[in-house]
Tab-separated table of C-alpha atoms in Angstrom:
chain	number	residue	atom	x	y	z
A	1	UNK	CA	0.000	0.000	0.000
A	2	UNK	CA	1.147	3.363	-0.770
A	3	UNK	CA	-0.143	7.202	0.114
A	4	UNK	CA	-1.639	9.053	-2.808
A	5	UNK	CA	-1.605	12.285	-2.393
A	6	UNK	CA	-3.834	15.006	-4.488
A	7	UNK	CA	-5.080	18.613	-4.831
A	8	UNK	CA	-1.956	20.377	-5.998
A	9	UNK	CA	-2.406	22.641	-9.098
A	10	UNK	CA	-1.535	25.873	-10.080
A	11	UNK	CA	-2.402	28.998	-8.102
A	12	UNK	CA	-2.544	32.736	-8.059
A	13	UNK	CA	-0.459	33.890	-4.948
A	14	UNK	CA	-3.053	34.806	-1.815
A	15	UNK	CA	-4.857	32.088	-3.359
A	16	UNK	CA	-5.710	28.644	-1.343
A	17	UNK	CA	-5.524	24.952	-2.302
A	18	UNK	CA	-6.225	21.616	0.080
A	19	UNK	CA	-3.942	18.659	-0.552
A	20	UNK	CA	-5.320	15.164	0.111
A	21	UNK	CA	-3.818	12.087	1.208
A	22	UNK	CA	-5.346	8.743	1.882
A	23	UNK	CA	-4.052	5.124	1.206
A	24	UNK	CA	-3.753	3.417	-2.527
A	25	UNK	CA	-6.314	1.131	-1.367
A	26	UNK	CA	-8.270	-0.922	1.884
A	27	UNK	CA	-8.534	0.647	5.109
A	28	UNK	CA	-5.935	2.712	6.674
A	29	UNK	CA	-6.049	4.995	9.995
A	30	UNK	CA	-3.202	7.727	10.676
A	31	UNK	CA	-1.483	7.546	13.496
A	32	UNK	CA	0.885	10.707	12.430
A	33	UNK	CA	0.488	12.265	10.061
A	34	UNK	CA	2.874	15.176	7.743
A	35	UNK	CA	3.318	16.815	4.856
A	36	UNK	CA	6.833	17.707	3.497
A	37	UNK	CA	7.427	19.799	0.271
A	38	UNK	CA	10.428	20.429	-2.037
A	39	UNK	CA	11.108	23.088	-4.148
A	40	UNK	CA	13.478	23.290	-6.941
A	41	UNK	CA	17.113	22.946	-6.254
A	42	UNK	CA	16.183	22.635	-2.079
A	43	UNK	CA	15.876	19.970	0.263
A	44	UNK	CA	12.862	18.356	1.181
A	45	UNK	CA	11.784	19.684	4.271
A	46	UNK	CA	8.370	19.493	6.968
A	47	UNK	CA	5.831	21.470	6.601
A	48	UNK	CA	3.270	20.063	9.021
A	49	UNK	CA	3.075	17.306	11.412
A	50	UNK	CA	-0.010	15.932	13.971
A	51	UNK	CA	0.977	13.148	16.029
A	52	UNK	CA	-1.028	10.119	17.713
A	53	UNK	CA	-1.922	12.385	20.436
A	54	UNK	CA	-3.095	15.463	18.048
A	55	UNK	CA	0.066	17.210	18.458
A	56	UNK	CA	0.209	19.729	16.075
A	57	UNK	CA	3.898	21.300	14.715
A	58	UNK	CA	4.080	24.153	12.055
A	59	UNK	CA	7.178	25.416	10.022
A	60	UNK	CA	8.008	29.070	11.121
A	61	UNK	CA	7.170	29.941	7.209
A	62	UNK	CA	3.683	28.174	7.117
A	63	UNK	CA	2.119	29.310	10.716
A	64	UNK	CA	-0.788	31.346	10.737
A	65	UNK	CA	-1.652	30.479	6.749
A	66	UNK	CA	-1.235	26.163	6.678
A	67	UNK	CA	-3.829	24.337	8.731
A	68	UNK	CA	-2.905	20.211	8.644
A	69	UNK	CA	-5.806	17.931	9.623
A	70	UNK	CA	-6.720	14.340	9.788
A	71	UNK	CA	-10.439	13.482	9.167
A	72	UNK	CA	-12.503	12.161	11.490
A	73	UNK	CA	-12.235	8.501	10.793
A	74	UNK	CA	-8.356	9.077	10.461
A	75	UNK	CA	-8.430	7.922	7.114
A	76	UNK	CA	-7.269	10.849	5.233
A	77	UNK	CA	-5.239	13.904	5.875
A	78	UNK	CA	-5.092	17.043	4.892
A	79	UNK	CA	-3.273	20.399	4.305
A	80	UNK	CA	-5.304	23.645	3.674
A	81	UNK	CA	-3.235	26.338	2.812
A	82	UNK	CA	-4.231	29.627	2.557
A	83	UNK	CA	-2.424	33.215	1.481
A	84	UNK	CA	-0.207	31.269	-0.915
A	85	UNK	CA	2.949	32.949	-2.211
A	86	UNK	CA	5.645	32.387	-4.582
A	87	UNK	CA	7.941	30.617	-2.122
A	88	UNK	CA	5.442	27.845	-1.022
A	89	UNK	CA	5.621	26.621	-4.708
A	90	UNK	CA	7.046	22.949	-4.283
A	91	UNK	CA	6.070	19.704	-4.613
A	92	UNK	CA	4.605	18.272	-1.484
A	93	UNK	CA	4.352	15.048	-0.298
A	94	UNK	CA	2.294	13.349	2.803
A	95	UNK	CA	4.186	10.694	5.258
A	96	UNK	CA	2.439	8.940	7.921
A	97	UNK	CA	2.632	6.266	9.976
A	98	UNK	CA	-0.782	3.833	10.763
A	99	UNK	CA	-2.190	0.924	10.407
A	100	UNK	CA	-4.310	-1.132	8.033
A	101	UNK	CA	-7.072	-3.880	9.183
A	102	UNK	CA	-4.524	-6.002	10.144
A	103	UNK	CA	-0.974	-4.478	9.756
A	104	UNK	CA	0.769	-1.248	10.586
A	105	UNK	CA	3.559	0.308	9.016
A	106	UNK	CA	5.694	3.035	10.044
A	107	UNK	CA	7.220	5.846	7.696
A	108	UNK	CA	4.763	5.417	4.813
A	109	UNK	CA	5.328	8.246	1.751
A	110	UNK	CA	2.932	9.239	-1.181
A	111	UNK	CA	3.939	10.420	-4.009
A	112	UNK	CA	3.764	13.948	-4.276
A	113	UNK	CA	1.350	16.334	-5.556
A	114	UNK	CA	2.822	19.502	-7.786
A	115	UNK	CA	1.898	23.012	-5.971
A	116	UNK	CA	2.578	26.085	-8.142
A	117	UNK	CA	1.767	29.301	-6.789
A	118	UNK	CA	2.095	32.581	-9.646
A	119	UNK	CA	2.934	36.105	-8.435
């Protein structure tokens, strides 16, 4: 099983887009949850996280505009962001860790959804 994450697109800066991420397929609950992003010629780095407990950890450049969020049956996550600029443009990618009906993995990535945000 793999994370698929979706909603990335192009965007007008101050605009907003919500990112998706849910499992390839069966049942899957987060445990943690975060979304990372990469932009050209950088290193991937966090964005977001939301623990087990609901622990919830922003990067310094996102607070205040990025809200990440698990739904309520744990079964998807998601990042609204909000106020967009030029710098958030990146590819971003959801990592959890959770379990399936009968398994549970740890350090599970999807596979990226393209964010472009146009000044």
């Amino acid at each position: 099983v793999q994370l698929q994450a979706s909603g990335g697109g192009l965007v007008q800066a101050g605009g907003s887009l919500r990112l998706s991420c849910a499992a390839s397929r069966g049942t899957w609950s987060f445990n943690t949850l975060a979304w990372y992003r990469q932009a050209p010629g950088k290193q991937r780095e966090l964005v977001a996280s939301i623990n087990s407990r609901g622990y919830i950890n922003y990067a310094d450049s996102v607070k205040g505009r990025f809200t990440i969020s698990r739904g309520a049956a744990r079964d998807t996550g998601y990042l609204q962001m909000n106020s967009l600029k030029a710098e958030d443009t990146a590819v971003y990618y959801c990592n959890g860790d959770g379990c399936g009906s009968s398994w549970c993995t740890n350090d599970l990535w999807g596979q990226g959804t393209l964010v472009t945000v146009s000044s």
